[in-house]
């Protein structure tokens, strides 16, 4: 296909023929070997060592949703990277946070971005948030073979539902099973600690500012108990990635904004190391 394009200077007929609005279907029909799930891995013994992304958290508030992630990637008991990016925009009104095998996860996000862009160009309209969540589920399911070999990808998907005028959160398992979360969610190695933190502090009437503070508190608590999760690194100026999605679209907090939130939390932790507590009734 590539040689033919170079020789004639024209796009192959496959690119000009009407077909499915799914980019994955198109790729599966014309270049199936390029789909991640169709790759054949060489036989290996034991667990494959590869960098893994860890904790991702999300919380909804009236008018939108916040999706955030720490910056650490691990490989076994070693820190593979201290400033990895784990939260990406999927389109104007949604985002994906990755946990699991970092390389495969980033590749899946790029393919997901193409999938949504392809649909919009073919259909002339954006896919619904529910439809986006379903497409991501299909991609995760196609990676099941690699997941069985230890190369799992378990993302967290969040977005602003234009039709319902609210923020929504979806979590997944390695088989592509999808669940909509109520209020808040977490995935990755530190998720049990992050979820416990948000469970005590979350309210459904939080402001956007309070919600961004909440997710950073949750990531701090996760880093406090999970060695694979990285907390705010003041010395290296590495802070969590925090994104906000509202009716105005996707927005990532600047490094200065994230740093300001993280530093305020660190100062309060000097007085109360275990963090804020929910009031008793």
Tab-separated table of C-alpha atoms in Angstrom, residues 32-262:
chain	number	residue	atom	x	y	z
A	32	UNK	CA	-4.827	-5.725	10.430
A	33	UNK	CA	-1.193	-6.266	11.437
A	34	UNK	CA	-1.082	-2.668	12.694
A	35	UNK	CA	-3.683	-3.269	15.398
A	36	UNK	CA	-2.032	-3.835	18.794
A	37	UNK	CA	-4.142	-6.894	19.547
A	38	UNK	CA	-2.992	-8.664	16.373
A	39	UNK	CA	0.679	-8.605	17.214
A	40	UNK	CA	2.316	-11.925	17.982
A	41	UNK	CA	4.740	-11.754	20.876
A	42	UNK	CA	7.776	-14.035	20.939
A	43	UNK	CA	7.608	-16.855	23.494
A	44	UNK	CA	8.896	-15.741	26.883
A	45	UNK	CA	9.274	-17.340	30.268
A	46	UNK	CA	8.102	-15.552	33.385
A	47	UNK	CA	6.723	-12.028	33.676
A	48	UNK	CA	7.682	-9.465	31.021
A	49	UNK	CA	9.396	-6.483	32.643
A	50	UNK	CA	8.090	-3.201	31.226
A	51	UNK	CA	7.418	0.244	32.690
A	52	UNK	CA	4.003	0.467	34.352
A	53	UNK	CA	1.917	3.540	35.049
A	54	UNK	CA	0.212	3.601	38.416
A	55	UNK	CA	-2.484	5.694	40.054
A	56	UNK	CA	-5.234	7.639	38.268
A	57	UNK	CA	-8.149	9.341	40.060
A	58	UNK	CA	-11.301	11.125	38.939
A	59	UNK	CA	-14.079	13.028	40.688
A	60	UNK	CA	-17.216	14.700	39.373
A	61	UNK	CA	-18.631	18.036	40.478
A	62	UNK	CA	-21.715	20.016	39.403
A	63	UNK	CA	-20.840	21.126	35.881
A	64	UNK	CA	-17.929	18.828	35.098
A	65	UNK	CA	-15.333	16.288	36.100
A	66	UNK	CA	-11.668	16.263	37.162
A	67	UNK	CA	-9.215	13.573	36.020
A	68	UNK	CA	-5.705	13.441	37.494
A	69	UNK	CA	-2.692	11.180	37.738
A	70	UNK	CA	0.644	10.938	39.504
A	71	UNK	CA	3.882	11.058	37.472
A	72	UNK	CA	5.702	7.837	38.448
A	73	UNK	CA	6.279	4.765	36.287
A	74	UNK	CA	7.785	1.642	37.819
A	75	UNK	CA	9.462	-1.499	36.501
A	76	UNK	CA	9.492	-4.157	39.178
A	77	UNK	CA	10.814	-2.504	42.315
A	78	UNK	CA	12.608	0.215	40.368
A	79	UNK	CA	11.412	3.695	39.410
A	80	UNK	CA	11.477	3.673	35.605
A	81	UNK	CA	10.422	7.310	35.129
A	82	UNK	CA	9.573	10.152	37.488
A	83	UNK	CA	7.698	12.488	35.145
A	84	UNK	CA	5.603	10.266	32.899
A	85	UNK	CA	2.393	11.703	31.432
A	86	UNK	CA	-0.641	9.551	32.249
A	87	UNK	CA	-3.617	11.794	31.454
A	88	UNK	CA	-4.474	12.666	27.838
A	89	UNK	CA	-7.339	14.437	26.096
A	90	UNK	CA	-9.410	11.995	24.022
A	91	UNK	CA	-11.270	14.811	22.292
A	92	UNK	CA	-12.734	18.189	23.200
A	93	UNK	CA	-15.019	16.843	25.947
A	94	UNK	CA	-13.278	13.735	27.286
A	95	UNK	CA	-9.982	12.443	28.613
A	96	UNK	CA	-8.235	9.157	29.422
A	97	UNK	CA	-5.968	8.350	32.345
A	98	UNK	CA	-3.725	5.310	31.854
A	99	UNK	CA	-2.650	2.630	34.300
A	100	UNK	CA	-0.857	-0.572	33.405
A	101	UNK	CA	1.831	-1.214	30.780
A	102	UNK	CA	2.862	2.321	29.856
A	103	UNK	CA	3.941	1.783	26.243
A	104	UNK	CA	0.821	-0.125	25.237
A	105	UNK	CA	-1.403	2.281	27.153
A	106	UNK	CA	-0.039	5.357	25.356
A	107	UNK	CA	-0.404	3.576	22.016
A	108	UNK	CA	-4.009	2.685	22.868
A	109	UNK	CA	-4.778	6.302	23.754
A	110	UNK	CA	-3.388	7.512	20.407
A	111	UNK	CA	-5.500	4.935	18.579
A	112	UNK	CA	-8.543	6.008	20.628
A	113	UNK	CA	-7.952	9.643	19.693
A	114	UNK	CA	-7.819	8.640	16.014
A	115	UNK	CA	-10.980	6.569	16.435
A	116	UNK	CA	-12.948	9.548	17.753
A	117	UNK	CA	-11.519	11.947	15.171
A	118	UNK	CA	-12.280	9.501	12.337
A	119	UNK	CA	-15.887	9.094	13.505
A	120	UNK	CA	-16.403	12.843	13.667
A	121	UNK	CA	-15.021	13.377	10.159
A	122	UNK	CA	-17.061	10.550	8.632
A	123	UNK	CA	-20.344	11.209	10.461
A	124	UNK	CA	-20.063	14.975	10.766
A	125	UNK	CA	-20.900	14.830	14.483
A	126	UNK	CA	-19.216	13.815	17.713
A	127	UNK	CA	-19.814	10.390	19.197
A	128	UNK	CA	-21.862	10.481	22.406
A	129	UNK	CA	-19.961	10.074	25.666
A	130	UNK	CA	-21.596	6.669	26.108
A	131	UNK	CA	-20.426	5.709	22.618
A	132	UNK	CA	-16.871	6.834	23.384
A	133	UNK	CA	-16.836	4.706	26.531
A	134	UNK	CA	-18.013	1.706	24.495
A	135	UNK	CA	-15.322	2.213	21.822
A	136	UNK	CA	-12.622	2.286	24.493
A	137	UNK	CA	-14.045	-0.905	25.981
A	138	UNK	CA	-13.649	-2.623	22.599
A	139	UNK	CA	-10.009	-1.536	22.379
A	140	UNK	CA	-9.215	-2.870	25.833
A	141	UNK	CA	-10.886	-6.178	24.983
A	142	UNK	CA	-8.726	-6.491	21.855
A	143	UNK	CA	-5.647	-6.326	24.119
A	144	UNK	CA	-6.753	-9.324	26.199
A	145	UNK	CA	-4.092	-11.622	24.702
A	146	UNK	CA	-1.299	-9.336	25.855
A	147	UNK	CA	-3.026	-8.762	29.197
A	148	UNK	CA	-2.867	-12.533	29.800
A	149	UNK	CA	0.913	-12.260	29.363
A	150	UNK	CA	1.148	-9.520	31.964
A	151	UNK	CA	0.895	-6.514	29.612
A	152	UNK	CA	-2.446	-5.201	30.824
A	153	UNK	CA	-3.904	-1.742	30.211
A	154	UNK	CA	-6.590	-0.509	32.623
A	155	UNK	CA	-7.558	3.119	31.913
A	156	UNK	CA	-9.994	5.507	33.536
A	157	UNK	CA	-12.218	7.472	31.161
A	158	UNK	CA	-13.992	10.698	32.078
A	159	UNK	CA	-15.804	13.401	30.202
A	160	UNK	CA	-18.533	16.008	30.076
A	161	UNK	CA	-21.787	14.607	28.712
A	162	UNK	CA	-23.217	17.394	26.549
A	163	UNK	CA	-26.614	15.690	26.332
A	164	UNK	CA	-26.979	15.260	30.103
A	165	UNK	CA	-25.016	18.407	31.028
A	166	UNK	CA	-22.912	16.602	33.640
A	167	UNK	CA	-19.524	15.010	34.188
A	168	UNK	CA	-19.337	11.199	34.029
A	169	UNK	CA	-16.657	8.641	34.907
A	170	UNK	CA	-16.116	5.132	33.502
A	171	UNK	CA	-13.770	2.440	34.828
A	172	UNK	CA	-12.661	-0.779	33.105
A	173	UNK	CA	-11.193	-4.193	33.794
A	174	UNK	CA	-8.630	-6.038	31.655
A	175	UNK	CA	-11.359	-7.848	29.695
A	176	UNK	CA	-12.932	-4.584	28.563
A	177	UNK	CA	-15.739	-4.722	31.103
A	178	UNK	CA	-17.069	-1.210	31.674
A	179	UNK	CA	-18.656	0.338	34.755
A	180	UNK	CA	-19.933	3.847	35.299
A	181	UNK	CA	-18.753	5.241	38.620
A	182	UNK	CA	-20.846	7.418	40.883
A	183	UNK	CA	-19.025	10.554	41.970
A	184	UNK	CA	-15.418	9.402	42.061
A	185	UNK	CA	-13.141	6.566	40.972
A	186	UNK	CA	-9.532	5.404	40.973
A	187	UNK	CA	-7.440	2.818	39.147
A	188	UNK	CA	-3.867	1.588	39.376
A	189	UNK	CA	-1.713	0.212	42.160
A	190	UNK	CA	-2.557	2.991	44.615
A	191	UNK	CA	-6.257	3.046	43.796
A	192	UNK	CA	-7.398	1.364	47.009
A	193	UNK	CA	-5.783	4.134	49.087
A	194	UNK	CA	-6.909	6.937	46.760
A	195	UNK	CA	-10.468	5.640	46.745
A	196	UNK	CA	-10.479	5.416	50.548
A	197	UNK	CA	-9.287	9.015	50.750
A	198	UNK	CA	-11.997	10.292	48.400
A	199	UNK	CA	-14.668	8.173	50.079
A	200	UNK	CA	-14.232	10.133	53.316
A	201	UNK	CA	-13.962	13.596	51.766
A	202	UNK	CA	-16.136	13.575	48.654
A	203	UNK	CA	-19.420	15.476	48.439
A	204	UNK	CA	-21.604	15.921	45.389
A	205	UNK	CA	-21.724	19.695	45.876
A	206	UNK	CA	-17.975	20.370	45.698
A	207	UNK	CA	-16.776	23.301	43.619
A	208	UNK	CA	-14.260	22.873	40.806
A	209	UNK	CA	-11.490	24.230	43.057
A	210	UNK	CA	-12.428	21.872	45.898
A	211	UNK	CA	-12.539	18.907	43.514
A	212	UNK	CA	-9.058	19.588	42.128
A	213	UNK	CA	-7.798	19.795	45.704
A	214	UNK	CA	-9.595	16.543	46.534
A	215	UNK	CA	-7.924	14.539	43.744
A	216	UNK	CA	-4.461	15.783	44.698
A	217	UNK	CA	-5.181	14.867	48.338
A	218	UNK	CA	-6.156	11.383	47.114
A	219	UNK	CA	-2.954	11.014	45.075
A	220	UNK	CA	-0.923	12.150	48.097
A	221	UNK	CA	-2.606	9.510	50.281
A	222	UNK	CA	-1.974	6.874	47.613
A	223	UNK	CA	1.718	7.814	47.458
A	224	UNK	CA	1.892	7.673	51.243
A	225	UNK	CA	1.013	3.961	51.264
A	226	UNK	CA	1.887	2.714	47.767
A	227	UNK	CA	5.548	2.809	46.728
A	228	UNK	CA	4.617	2.686	43.020
A	229	UNK	CA	2.724	5.980	43.260
A	230	UNK	CA	4.741	9.176	43.191
A	231	UNK	CA	3.808	12.116	45.403
A	232	UNK	CA	4.513	15.784	44.622
A	233	UNK	CA	8.275	16.134	44.036
A	234	UNK	CA	9.149	19.653	45.179
A	235	UNK	CA	12.893	19.273	44.596
A	236	UNK	CA	12.439	18.302	40.931
A	237	UNK	CA	9.301	20.435	40.489
A	238	UNK	CA	7.246	17.436	39.377
A	239	UNK	CA	3.584	17.654	40.292
A	240	UNK	CA	0.473	15.630	39.420
A	241	UNK	CA	-1.230	16.194	36.086
A	242	UNK	CA	-4.701	17.599	36.738
A	243	UNK	CA	-7.305	18.114	34.014
A	244	UNK	CA	-10.784	19.632	34.178
A	245	UNK	CA	-13.558	18.923	31.657
A	246	UNK	CA	-16.670	21.135	31.595
A	247	UNK	CA	-19.129	22.452	29.022
A	248	UNK	CA	-16.280	24.694	27.873
A	249	UNK	CA	-14.209	21.621	27.007
A	250	UNK	CA	-10.971	20.012	28.161
A	251	UNK	CA	-8.462	22.040	30.149
A	252	UNK	CA	-5.214	20.950	31.727
A	253	UNK	CA	-4.036	22.883	34.761
A	254	UNK	CA	-0.724	24.613	34.145
A	255	UNK	CA	2.383	23.495	36.000
A	256	UNK	CA	2.143	26.610	38.168
A	257	UNK	CA	-1.488	25.868	39.078
A	258	UNK	CA	-0.692	22.243	39.975
A	259	UNK	CA	2.346	23.341	41.950
A	260	UNK	CA	0.309	25.891	43.913
A	261	UNK	CA	-2.308	23.287	44.862
A	262	UNK	CA	0.307	20.685	45.769
